[in-house]
Each structure stands twice: as structure tokens, then as C-alpha cells.
Coordinates of C-alpha atoms in Angstrom, one line a residue:
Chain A
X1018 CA -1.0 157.8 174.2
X1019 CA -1.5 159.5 171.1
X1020 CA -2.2 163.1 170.1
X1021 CA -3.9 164.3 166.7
X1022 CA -1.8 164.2 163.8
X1023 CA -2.4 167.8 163.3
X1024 CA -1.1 168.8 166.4
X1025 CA -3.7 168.2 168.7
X1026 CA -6.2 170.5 170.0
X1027 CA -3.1 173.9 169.6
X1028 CA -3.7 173.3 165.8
X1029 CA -7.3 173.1 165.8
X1030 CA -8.7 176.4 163.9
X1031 CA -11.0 177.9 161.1
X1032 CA -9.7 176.3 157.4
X1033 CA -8.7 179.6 156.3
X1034 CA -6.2 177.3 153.8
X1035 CA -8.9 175.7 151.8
X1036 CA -10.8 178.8 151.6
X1037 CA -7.9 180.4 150.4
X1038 CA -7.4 177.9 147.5
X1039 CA -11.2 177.4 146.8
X1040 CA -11.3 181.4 146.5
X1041 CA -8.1 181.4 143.9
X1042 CA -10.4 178.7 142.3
X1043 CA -12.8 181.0 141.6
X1044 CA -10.8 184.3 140.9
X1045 CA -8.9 181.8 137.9
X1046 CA -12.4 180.9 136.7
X1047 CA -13.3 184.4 136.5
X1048 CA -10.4 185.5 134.9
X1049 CA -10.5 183.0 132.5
X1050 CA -14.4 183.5 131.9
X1051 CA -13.6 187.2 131.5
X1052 CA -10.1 187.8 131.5
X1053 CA -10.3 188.8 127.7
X1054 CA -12.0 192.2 128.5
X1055 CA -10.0 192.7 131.3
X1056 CA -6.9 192.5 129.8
X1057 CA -8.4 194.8 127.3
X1058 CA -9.1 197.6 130.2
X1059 CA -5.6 197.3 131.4
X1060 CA -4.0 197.6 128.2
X1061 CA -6.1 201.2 127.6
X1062 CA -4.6 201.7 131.1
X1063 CA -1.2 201.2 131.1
X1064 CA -0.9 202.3 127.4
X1065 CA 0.0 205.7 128.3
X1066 CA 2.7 204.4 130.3
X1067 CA 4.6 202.2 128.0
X1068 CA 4.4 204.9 125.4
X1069 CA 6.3 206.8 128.4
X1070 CA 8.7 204.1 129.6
X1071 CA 12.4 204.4 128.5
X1072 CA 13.3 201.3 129.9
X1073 CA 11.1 198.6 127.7
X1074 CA 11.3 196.8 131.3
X1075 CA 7.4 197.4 130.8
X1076 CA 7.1 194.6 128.0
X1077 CA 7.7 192.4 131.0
X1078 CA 3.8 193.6 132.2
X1079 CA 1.5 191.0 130.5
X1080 CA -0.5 191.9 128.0
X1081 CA -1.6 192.4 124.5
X1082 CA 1.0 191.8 122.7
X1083 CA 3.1 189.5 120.3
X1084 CA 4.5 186.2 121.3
X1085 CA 7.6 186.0 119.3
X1086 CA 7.6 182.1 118.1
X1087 CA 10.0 180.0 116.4
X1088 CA 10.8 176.8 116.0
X1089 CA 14.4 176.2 114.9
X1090 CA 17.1 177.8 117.5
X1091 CA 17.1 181.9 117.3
X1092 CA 15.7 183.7 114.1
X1093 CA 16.5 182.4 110.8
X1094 CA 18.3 185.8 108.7
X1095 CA 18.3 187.1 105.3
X1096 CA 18.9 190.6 104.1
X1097 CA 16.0 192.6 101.8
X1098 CA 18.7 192.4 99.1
X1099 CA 19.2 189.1 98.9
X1100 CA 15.7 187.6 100.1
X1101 CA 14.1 186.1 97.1
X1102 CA 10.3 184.0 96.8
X1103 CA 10.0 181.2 94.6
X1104 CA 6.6 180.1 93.2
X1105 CA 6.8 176.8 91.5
X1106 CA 5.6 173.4 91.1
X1107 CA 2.0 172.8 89.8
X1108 CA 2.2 176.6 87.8
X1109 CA 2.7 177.6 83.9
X1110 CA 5.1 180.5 84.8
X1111 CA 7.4 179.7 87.8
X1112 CA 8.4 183.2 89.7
X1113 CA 11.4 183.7 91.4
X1114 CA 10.5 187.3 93.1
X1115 CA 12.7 190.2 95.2
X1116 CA 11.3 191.9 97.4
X1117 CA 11.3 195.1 95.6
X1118 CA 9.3 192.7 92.7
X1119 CA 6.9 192.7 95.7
X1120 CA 6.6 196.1 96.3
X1121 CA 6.2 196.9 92.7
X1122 CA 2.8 194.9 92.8
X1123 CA -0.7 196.5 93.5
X1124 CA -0.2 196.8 97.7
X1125 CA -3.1 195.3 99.9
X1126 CA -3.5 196.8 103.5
X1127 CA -5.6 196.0 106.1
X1128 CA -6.1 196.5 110.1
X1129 CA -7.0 193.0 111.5
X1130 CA -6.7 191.3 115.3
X1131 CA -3.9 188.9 115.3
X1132 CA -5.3 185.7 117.2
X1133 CA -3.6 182.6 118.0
X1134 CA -4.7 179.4 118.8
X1135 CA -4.0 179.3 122.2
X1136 CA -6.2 182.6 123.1
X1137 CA -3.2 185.3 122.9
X1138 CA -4.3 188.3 120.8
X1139 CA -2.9 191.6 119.1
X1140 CA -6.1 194.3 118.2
X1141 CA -5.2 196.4 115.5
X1142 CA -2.4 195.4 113.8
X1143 CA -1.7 197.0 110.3
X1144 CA -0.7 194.7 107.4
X1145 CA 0.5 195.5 103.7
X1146 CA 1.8 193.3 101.0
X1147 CA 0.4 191.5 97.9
X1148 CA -2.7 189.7 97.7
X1149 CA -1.6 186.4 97.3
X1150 CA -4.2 185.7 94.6
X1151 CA -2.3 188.2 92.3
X1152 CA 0.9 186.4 92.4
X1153 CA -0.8 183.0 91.9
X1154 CA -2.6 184.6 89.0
X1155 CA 0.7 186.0 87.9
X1156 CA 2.5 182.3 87.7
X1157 CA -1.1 180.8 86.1
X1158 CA -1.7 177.8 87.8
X1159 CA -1.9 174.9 85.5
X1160 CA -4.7 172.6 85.7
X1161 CA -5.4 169.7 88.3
X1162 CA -4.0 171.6 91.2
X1163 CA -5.8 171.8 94.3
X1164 CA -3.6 172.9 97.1
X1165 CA 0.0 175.3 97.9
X1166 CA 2.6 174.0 100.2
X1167 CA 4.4 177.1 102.0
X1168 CA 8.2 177.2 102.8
X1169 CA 9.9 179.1 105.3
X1170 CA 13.8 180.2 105.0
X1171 CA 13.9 178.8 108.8
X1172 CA 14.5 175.4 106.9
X1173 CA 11.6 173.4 109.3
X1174 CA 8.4 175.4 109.0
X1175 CA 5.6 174.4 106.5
X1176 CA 2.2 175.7 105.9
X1177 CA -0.8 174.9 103.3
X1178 CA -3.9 176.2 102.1
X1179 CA -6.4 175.0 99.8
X1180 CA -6.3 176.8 96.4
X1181 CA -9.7 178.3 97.2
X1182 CA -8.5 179.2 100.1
X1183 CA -5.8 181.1 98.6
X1184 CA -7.9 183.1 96.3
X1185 CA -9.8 185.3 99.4
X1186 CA -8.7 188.5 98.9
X1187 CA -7.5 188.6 103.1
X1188 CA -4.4 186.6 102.5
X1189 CA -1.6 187.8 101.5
X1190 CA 2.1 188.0 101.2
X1191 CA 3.2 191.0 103.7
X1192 CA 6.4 192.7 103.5
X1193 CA 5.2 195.3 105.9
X1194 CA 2.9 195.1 109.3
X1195 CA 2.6 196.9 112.4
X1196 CA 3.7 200.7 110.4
X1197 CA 7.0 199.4 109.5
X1198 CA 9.2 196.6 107.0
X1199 CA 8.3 193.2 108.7
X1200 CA 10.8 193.2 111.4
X1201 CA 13.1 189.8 111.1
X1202 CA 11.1 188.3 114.4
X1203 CA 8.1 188.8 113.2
X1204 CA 9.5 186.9 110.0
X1205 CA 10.6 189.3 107.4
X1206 CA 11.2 190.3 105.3
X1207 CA 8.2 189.0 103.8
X1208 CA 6.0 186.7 105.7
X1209 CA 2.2 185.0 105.3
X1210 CA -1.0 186.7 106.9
X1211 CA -4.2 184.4 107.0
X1212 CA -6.2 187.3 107.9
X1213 CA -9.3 184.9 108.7
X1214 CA -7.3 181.8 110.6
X1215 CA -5.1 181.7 113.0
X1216 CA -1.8 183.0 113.7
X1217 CA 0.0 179.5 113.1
X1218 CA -1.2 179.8 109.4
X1219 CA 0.6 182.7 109.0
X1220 CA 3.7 181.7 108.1
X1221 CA 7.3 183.7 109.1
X1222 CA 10.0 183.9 106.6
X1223 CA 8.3 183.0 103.6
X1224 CA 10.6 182.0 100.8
X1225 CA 8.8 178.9 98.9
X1226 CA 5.1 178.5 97.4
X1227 CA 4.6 175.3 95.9
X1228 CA 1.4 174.5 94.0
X1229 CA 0.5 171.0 94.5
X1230 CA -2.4 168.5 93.7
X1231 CA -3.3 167.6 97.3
X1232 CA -2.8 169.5 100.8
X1233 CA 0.1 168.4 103.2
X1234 CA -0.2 169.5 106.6
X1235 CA 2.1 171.8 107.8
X1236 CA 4.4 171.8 111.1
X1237 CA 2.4 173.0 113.7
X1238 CA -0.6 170.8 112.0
X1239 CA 1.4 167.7 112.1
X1240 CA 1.4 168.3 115.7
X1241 CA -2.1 168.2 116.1
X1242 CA -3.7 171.9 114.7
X1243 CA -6.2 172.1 112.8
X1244 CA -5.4 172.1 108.8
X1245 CA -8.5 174.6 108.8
X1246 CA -7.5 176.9 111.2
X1247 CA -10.3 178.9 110.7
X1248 CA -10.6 181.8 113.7
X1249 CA -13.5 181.2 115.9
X1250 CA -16.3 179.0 114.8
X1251 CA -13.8 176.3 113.6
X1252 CA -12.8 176.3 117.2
X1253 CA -9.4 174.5 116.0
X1254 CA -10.8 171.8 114.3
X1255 CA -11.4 171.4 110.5
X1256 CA -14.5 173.0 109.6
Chain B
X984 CA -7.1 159.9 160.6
X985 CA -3.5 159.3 160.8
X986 CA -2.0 159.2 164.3
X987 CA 1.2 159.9 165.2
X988 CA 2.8 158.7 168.8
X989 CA 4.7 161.8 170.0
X990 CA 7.8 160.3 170.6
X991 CA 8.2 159.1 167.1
X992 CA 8.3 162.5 165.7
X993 CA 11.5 162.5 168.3
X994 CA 14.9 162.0 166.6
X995 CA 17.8 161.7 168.8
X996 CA 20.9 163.6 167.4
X997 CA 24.3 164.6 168.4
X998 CA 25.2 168.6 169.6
X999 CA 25.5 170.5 172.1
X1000 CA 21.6 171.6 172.1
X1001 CA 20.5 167.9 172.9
X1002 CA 18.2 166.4 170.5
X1003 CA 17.0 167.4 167.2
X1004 CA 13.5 167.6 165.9
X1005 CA 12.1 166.0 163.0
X1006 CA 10.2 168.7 161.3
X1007 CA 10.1 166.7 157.7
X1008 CA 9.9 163.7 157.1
X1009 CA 11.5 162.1 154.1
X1010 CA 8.9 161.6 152.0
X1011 CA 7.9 165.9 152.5
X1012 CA 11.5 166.6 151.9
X1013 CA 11.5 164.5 148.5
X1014 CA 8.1 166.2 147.7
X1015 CA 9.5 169.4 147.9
X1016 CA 12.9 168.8 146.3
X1017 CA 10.7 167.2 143.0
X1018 CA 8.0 170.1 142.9
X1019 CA 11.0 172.7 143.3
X1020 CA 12.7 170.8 140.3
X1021 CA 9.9 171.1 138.4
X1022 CA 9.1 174.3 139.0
X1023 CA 12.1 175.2 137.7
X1024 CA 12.2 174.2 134.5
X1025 CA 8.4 175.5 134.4
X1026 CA 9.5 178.9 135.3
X1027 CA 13.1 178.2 132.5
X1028 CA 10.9 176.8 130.0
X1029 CA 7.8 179.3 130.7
X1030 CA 10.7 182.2 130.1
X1031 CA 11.5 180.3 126.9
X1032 CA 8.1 180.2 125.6
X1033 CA 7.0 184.0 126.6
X1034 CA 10.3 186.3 127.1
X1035 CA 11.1 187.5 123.5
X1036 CA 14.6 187.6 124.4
X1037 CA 15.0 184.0 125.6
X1038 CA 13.6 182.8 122.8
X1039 CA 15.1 184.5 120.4
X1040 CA 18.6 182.2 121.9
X1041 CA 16.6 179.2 122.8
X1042 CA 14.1 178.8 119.9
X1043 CA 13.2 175.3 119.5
X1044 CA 9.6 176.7 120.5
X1045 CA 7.7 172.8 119.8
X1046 CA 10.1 170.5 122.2
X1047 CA 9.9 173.9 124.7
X1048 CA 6.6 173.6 124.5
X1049 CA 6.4 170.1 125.0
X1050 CA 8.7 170.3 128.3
X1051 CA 7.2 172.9 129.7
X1052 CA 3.6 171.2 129.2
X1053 CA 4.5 167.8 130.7
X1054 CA 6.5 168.9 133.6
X1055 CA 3.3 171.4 133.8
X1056 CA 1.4 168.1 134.2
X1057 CA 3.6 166.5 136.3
X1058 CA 3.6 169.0 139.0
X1059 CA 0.6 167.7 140.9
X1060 CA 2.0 164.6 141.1
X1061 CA 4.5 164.0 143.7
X1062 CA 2.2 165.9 146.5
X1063 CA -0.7 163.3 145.3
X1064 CA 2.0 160.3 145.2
X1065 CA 3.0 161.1 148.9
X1066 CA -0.5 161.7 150.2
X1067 CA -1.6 158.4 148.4
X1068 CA -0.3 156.0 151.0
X1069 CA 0.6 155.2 154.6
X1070 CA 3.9 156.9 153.8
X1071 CA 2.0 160.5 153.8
X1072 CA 1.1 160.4 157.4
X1073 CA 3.8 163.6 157.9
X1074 CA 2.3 165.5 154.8
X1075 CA -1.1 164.8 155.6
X1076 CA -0.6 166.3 159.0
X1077 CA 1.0 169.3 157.9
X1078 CA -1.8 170.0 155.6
X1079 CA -4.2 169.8 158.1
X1080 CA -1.8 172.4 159.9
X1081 CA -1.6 174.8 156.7
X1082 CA -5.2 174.9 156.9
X1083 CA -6.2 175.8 160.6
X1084 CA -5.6 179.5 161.3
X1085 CA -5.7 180.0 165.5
X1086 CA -6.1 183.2 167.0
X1087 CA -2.2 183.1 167.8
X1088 CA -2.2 183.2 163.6
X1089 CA -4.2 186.2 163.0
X1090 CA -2.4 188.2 165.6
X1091 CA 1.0 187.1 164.3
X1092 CA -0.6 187.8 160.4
X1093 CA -2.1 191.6 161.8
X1094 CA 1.6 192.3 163.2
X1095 CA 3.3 192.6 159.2
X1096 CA 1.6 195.9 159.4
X1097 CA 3.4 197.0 162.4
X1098 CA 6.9 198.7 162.4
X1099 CA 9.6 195.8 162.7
X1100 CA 10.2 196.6 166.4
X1101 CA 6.7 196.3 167.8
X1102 CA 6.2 193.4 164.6
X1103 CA 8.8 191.0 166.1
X1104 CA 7.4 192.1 170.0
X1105 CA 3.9 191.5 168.7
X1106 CA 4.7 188.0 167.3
X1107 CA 7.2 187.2 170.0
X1108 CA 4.3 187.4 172.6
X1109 CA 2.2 184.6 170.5
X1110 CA 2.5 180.8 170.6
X1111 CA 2.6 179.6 167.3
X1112 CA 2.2 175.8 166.2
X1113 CA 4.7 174.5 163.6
X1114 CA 4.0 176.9 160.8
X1115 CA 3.5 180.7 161.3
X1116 CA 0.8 182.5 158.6
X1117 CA 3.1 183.6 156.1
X1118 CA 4.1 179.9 155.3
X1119 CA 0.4 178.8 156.3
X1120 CA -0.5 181.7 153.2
X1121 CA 2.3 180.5 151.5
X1122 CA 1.1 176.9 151.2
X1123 CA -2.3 178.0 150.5
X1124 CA -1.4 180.1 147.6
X1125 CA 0.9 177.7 145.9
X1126 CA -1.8 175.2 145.9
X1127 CA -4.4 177.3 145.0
X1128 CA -1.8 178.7 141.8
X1129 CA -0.8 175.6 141.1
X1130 CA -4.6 174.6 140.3
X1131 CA -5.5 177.6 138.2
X1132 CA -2.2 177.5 136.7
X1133 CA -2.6 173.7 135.6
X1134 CA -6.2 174.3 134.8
X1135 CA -5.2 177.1 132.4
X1136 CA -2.4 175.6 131.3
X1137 CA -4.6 172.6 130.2
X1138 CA -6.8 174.6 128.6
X1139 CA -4.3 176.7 126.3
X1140 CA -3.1 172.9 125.3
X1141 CA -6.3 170.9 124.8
X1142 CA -8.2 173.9 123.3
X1143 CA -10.6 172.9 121.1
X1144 CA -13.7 172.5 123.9
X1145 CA -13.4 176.0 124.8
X1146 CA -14.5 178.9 123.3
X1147 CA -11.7 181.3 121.9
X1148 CA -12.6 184.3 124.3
X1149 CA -12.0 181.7 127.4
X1150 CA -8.8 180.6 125.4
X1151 CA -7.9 184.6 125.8
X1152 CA -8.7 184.6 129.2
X1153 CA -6.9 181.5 130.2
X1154 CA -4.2 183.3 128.7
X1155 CA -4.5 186.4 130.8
X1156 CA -4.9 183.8 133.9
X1157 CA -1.5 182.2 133.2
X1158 CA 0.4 185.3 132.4
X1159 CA -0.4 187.2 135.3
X1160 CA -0.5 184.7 138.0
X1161 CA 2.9 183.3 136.7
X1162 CA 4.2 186.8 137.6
X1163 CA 2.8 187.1 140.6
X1164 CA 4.0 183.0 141.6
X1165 CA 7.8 184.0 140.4
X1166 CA 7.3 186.6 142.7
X1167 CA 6.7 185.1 145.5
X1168 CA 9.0 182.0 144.8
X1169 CA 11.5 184.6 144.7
X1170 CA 10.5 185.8 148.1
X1171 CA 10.5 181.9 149.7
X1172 CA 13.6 181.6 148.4
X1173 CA 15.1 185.0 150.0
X1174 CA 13.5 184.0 153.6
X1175 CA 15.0 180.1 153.1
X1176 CA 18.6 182.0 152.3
X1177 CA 17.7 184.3 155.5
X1178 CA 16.8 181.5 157.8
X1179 CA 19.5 178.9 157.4
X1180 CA 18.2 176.6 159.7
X1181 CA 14.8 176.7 158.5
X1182 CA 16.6 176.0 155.3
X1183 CA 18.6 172.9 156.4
X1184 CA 15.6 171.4 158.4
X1185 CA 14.5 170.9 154.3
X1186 CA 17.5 169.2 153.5
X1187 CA 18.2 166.7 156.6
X1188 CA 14.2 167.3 157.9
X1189 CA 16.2 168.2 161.5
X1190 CA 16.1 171.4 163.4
X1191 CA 17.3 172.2 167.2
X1192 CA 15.2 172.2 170.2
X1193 CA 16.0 176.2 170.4
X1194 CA 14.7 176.9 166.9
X1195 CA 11.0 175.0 167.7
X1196 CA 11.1 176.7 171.3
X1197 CA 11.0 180.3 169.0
X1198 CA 9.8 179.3 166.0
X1199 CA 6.7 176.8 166.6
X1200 CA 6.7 176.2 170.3
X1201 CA 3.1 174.9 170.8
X1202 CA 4.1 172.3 167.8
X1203 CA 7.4 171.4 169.9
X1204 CA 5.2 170.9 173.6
X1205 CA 3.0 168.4 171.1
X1206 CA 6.1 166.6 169.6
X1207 CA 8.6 166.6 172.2
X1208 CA 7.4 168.1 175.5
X1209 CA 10.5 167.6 177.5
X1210 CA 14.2 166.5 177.9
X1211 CA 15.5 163.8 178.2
X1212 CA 14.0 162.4 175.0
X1213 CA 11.2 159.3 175.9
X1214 CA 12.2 156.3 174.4
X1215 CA 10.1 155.2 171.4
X1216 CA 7.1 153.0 172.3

């Protein structure tokens, strides 16, 4: 004598369970089809709110905004007075800059989307700092060189970019972003922006440009990124 | 179609209240204990990863990563391990149980909207099989989350196939559902802590006679009709 495993005829009954999952199924493919503009719609909506909320417990709604990364334990330190930016290597002039040296240079600004790789995004957000162009231009890059190896203070972090790369007038060496000094998580005080690649490129805590003769992949891209982390149509691959 | 004599579903134990019930097996109980485990250090790791202030102690954001992605992985795995073999017949059945809803379910289900006196007199006067709706939603839902959630996980992580704006919206996926799936972990947690022996029947797969005559009596007349205990064919 045996009865059905499920219980027998008691636990017979519609499969409101599989149409339950097969309907999540299709609400994540939605949202992830067109989850960006909905996100956008409910950051217009609860805007007003968080502008309202003294408790910040509203950072906790998802949203729009900064994923504060690093990759060494806490946030690497250093005061505006005694940050300091060294160009060397591959260059006639080498540069050992303060940030007021910075600030003393023709200032770039512009309003860009922050995007990283992994889809997260930040519309608007307001850069200023020096194109990074001028300083190469500054230190005179001596002939054969090809590429710059970027340093952060965090003592792990790397970056590169092609010398052409380097001269686009959308990258540039920011001391200040969203209205205000770079704020130390957001790797001041003076960081990268990549205005046309992702957010990885963008290097936090900048304290070391090297011109070299040949690119080196940096930390995220020797864990698989692209080198040309172009936004968009490089979809993450070199293009 | 995995059959189960009723009398080995019957496990003699001591106490006063005469036998006790097998209502999981060993192989559902180490299912659950490995997905709980897992999920934990998803939802530790996930903090990590997203919480500005957790990061800024824990850092380390590549080997985070990499935990959080492989455990992320990994979750899937124990369910499909135990339904795999001959050693799933318990979980397979229960499955089958998540996914029928009776009539006795939707009443119990329409009665959450009632005041708590005229809920519990509502769902006192139906005959429900071994899982009520909550836990029959409950299962549903964590399946159907676990899915998306490894779906868009996967697609944050391998994301060169997929256009950027469904790289964005995999995001918004991910972020909100993990909300809403803390949430109600949080909740299964608080009824677990609020039902002790529903609780313990996870830990040694036993509960009493008395608790499957008021909790899942239709599931007890199937299993173990009557005292004294038949002896096992």
C-alpha cells in the first residue's frame, strides 16, 4: 500500500508555485530589459524625499548612485597639504605637483554620466580639474613613448592609457567632482576621470603617472576588463 | 514518481506525546542548513560590496567580489544535488507540495487580511496538508529570487554579451530584489524564532504528533493515520 509521494489526493491542487516562480521569471526579465528607465522614474520620484530626509537611512533605497569601491582594506588617506603627483619616467621634465600646483592650472569642467562596467550609473555628475594633456605637455614627453602607467596612493591600484588616449581633451586629473573637493572615498584629493570609458579607468587616489613605451594592464584589467574600456560600443572588450 | 510507504515516513521516538514525525529528512535538512550558509555570506559579502559603510572597514572589494560571486553560484547547487538522486525522494515530494494550492490554501491565504481573532478562527476551521501558504509563498518566492537573482548576478559578472542598458537594469534587478529577499529572510527567521518546534523539526527533521494534528493535519492522516505506530513493511 502506497500513497503519492505528494501526499496523496489532500495535496493535489492548481501549481500556483511554478506560476509564481515562472511569473518572477518574467518580472526579472523585465526589469532587467527595462529596469534602466525605471530606476530613472524612481529616482525623479523619491528625489524630493531624500533631499528631505534627515536620517541618510534613505541611501539604503537603491538607486542611482555611487558604489564606493576599493580594493585594499578601508580608504587609503592623505591630507591636501601633503598630497603630492609625480610625473616621471619616459618625460624631459619630471613634475612633482601639489595640489594647489593643480589648481593653479587652466581648470577643465564638465557634466558627464558616471557608468560602470557592471551597469550601475550616476547622471550628471560635475567634474573639474586639469586636462591631463596639459600636464603631459607640461613634463614634454620624450620620444618613443607610447603608453602612461597610473599609480594610486592605495599602494595596489594601477591604471593605463594609450598616449593618444591621453591627449582627448575628456580626461583629466580632478581635484573636484560632484560641487565639492573630491571627497577621500571618492579618491581625493585628486583622482582620474575617463570621461569616455568606464568607471574602473578612472582611477581613485592618483599620486603616480609614469610614461612608458608599452601599455601594462592595470588591476581590475588583470582581472579580466577590458584595457579599452571604452563606454558602450566596446561593450567591455578592446575595441 | 517517487513513492513513499506511509509507515516509513513514521519515526518512533521517546516522550510523553508517543511518536514523532519525520517532517525532514536528512538530506532536506542538510539542503537547508548549506543554502542558509550560503546565503549568509551572500547577504555579508553583498553588504560588503554595496553598503558604503561596510566597505569602507572591509575593503578588499576584488576577493569580496570573488566570494560573493562563487557562493552566488553555488547556491543552486545543493537543492539540484539532493533532487539529483534516489536520496531526494523527501524533497521532491515537498516540492510537489509547495506547488499545489487546495482550496483549504486560499481560504487560509484570504484570512491574513482578517483581524488576528477571526484570522486564527478562519484558519483553525481549514485542513491544511504539511505546508500552509505562507511557506508554500515562501518557497515559491525564494526559488523564483534565487533565479533572477543568479541570472542577474551572472550577467553583472560575465558582461560583455549584453548590452550596457540591460547591464543597468540587471543592476536595478539585483538591488531591489536583494532588499525585498533580506526582508523576507528576516521575516522566516522571526516566525522560525516564534515557532520553536517548527524550528527544531529543521534541526533533528522530528516534530510531535500534536504539532502535525494543528499544524498540517491532512499531511499527518497521510503519513501516520493512527496510534500505535504500524511497524515498517
Amino acid at each position: 500500500m502506497t500513497v503519492d509521494a505528494a501526499g496523496g489526493g489532500s495535496e493535489s491542487g492548481t501549481p500556483v508555485g511554478r506560476r509564481v516562480v515562472l511569473g518572477m521569471l518574467g518580472l526579472g526579465a523585465l526589469g532587467v530589459v527595462a529596469g534602466k528607465g525605471i530606476q530613472g522614474g524612481i529616482d525623479t520620484a523619491l528625489a524630493p524625499l531624500q533631499r528631505l530626509d534627515p536620517t541618510g537611512l534613505g541611501s539604503l533605497i537603491p538607486g542611482d548612485y555611487f558604489r564606493i569601491y576599493t580594493v585594499t582594506s578601508g580608504y587609503p588617506y592623505e591630507s591636501d597639504a601633503n598630497y603630492r603627483l609625480t610625473v616621471d619616467g619616459m618625460v624631459d621634465k619630471p613634475l612633482t605637483l601639489q595640489l594647489s600646483d593643480l589648481q593653479a592650472m587652466p581648470p577643465t569642467s564638465m557634466v558627464r554620466t558616471f557608468q560602470c562596467v557592471t551597469g550601475w550609473q550616476v547622471p550628471n555628475v560635475h567634474w573639474t580639474g586639469v586636462k591631463l594633456s596639459d600636464l603631459l605637455a607640461e613634463a614634454s614627453v620624450a620620444k618613443g613613448a607610447t603608453a602612461l602607467r597610473f599609480e594610486s596612493f592605495d599602494g595596489l591600484y594601477t591604471e593605463s592609457l594609450t598616449l593618444d588616449q591621453a591627449a582627448r581633451p575628456d580626461i583629466i586629473v580632478a581635484y573636484s567632482m560632484l560641487g565639492g573637493p573630491v571627497s577621500r572615498e571618492h579618491g581625493g584629493p585628486v583622482r582620474l576621470y575617463v570621461a569616455p570609458m568606464y568607471g574602473y579607468k578612472s582611477i581613485k587616489w592618483l599620486s603616480r603617472i609614469s610614461v612608458v613605451d608599452r601599455v601594462e594592464p592595470g588591476y581590475w584589467e588583470d582581472n579580466g576588463y577590458a584595457v579599452d574600456g571604452w563606454i558602450g560600443h566596446s561593450n567591455g572588450y578592446g575595441s | 514518481m517517487a513513492t513513499v510507504p506511509k509507515s516509513s515516513e513514521v519515526t518512533p521516538a521517546g516522550g510523553t506525546s508517543g511518536a514523532r514525525i519525520e517532517r525532514f529528512d536528512a538530506v532536506e535538512r542538510a539542503v537547508h542548513w548549506t543554502t542558509a550558509f550560503l546565503f549568509a555570506v551572500l547577504i555579508l559579502t553583498g553588504a560588503a560590496l554595496y553598503l558604503q559603510p561596510v566597505a569602507a572597514i572591509v575593503g578588499r572589494r576584488y576577493l569580496v567580489e570573488q566570494i560573493h560571486v562563487y557562493c552566488g553560484i553555488a547556491l543552486p547547487l545543493p537543492v539540484l544535488a539532493a533532487l539529483s538522486g534516489s536520496w531526494g525522494r523527501g524533497i521532491r515530494a515537498d516540492l510537489k507540495r509547495f506547488n499545489r494550492w487546495t482550496g483549504a490554501d486560499r481560504a487560509w491565504l484570504r484570512a491574513t487580511a482578517q483581524s488576528r481573532p477571526v484570522r486564527l478562527k478562519k484558519r483553525e476551521a481549514v485542513a491544511l496538508g504539511k505546508f500552509n501558504a505562507g511557506q508554500k509563498l515562501n518557497a515559491a518566492w525564494t526559488a523564483g529570487g534565487g533565479l533572477v537573482m543568479l541570472g542577474t548576478g551572472l550577467i553583472m559578472r560575465f558582461y560583455q554579451p549584453w548590452p550596457l542598458s540591460w547591464r543597468t537594469g540587471a543592476t536595478f534587478v539585483h538591488d531591489w530584489l536583494a532588499a525585498a529577499i533580506v526582508a523576507v529572510a528576516v521575516g522566516h527567521i522571526g516566525m522560525a524564532l516564534r515557532h520553536p518546534e517548527a524550528l527544531d523539526s529543521m534541526r533533528s527533521g522530528l516534530v510531535s504528533r500534536q504539532w502535525a494534528a494543528a499544524n498540517a493535519p491532512r499531511w499527518l492522516e497521510d503519513v501516520a493515520p493512527s496510534e500505535p505506530v504500524q511497524p515498517t513493511s
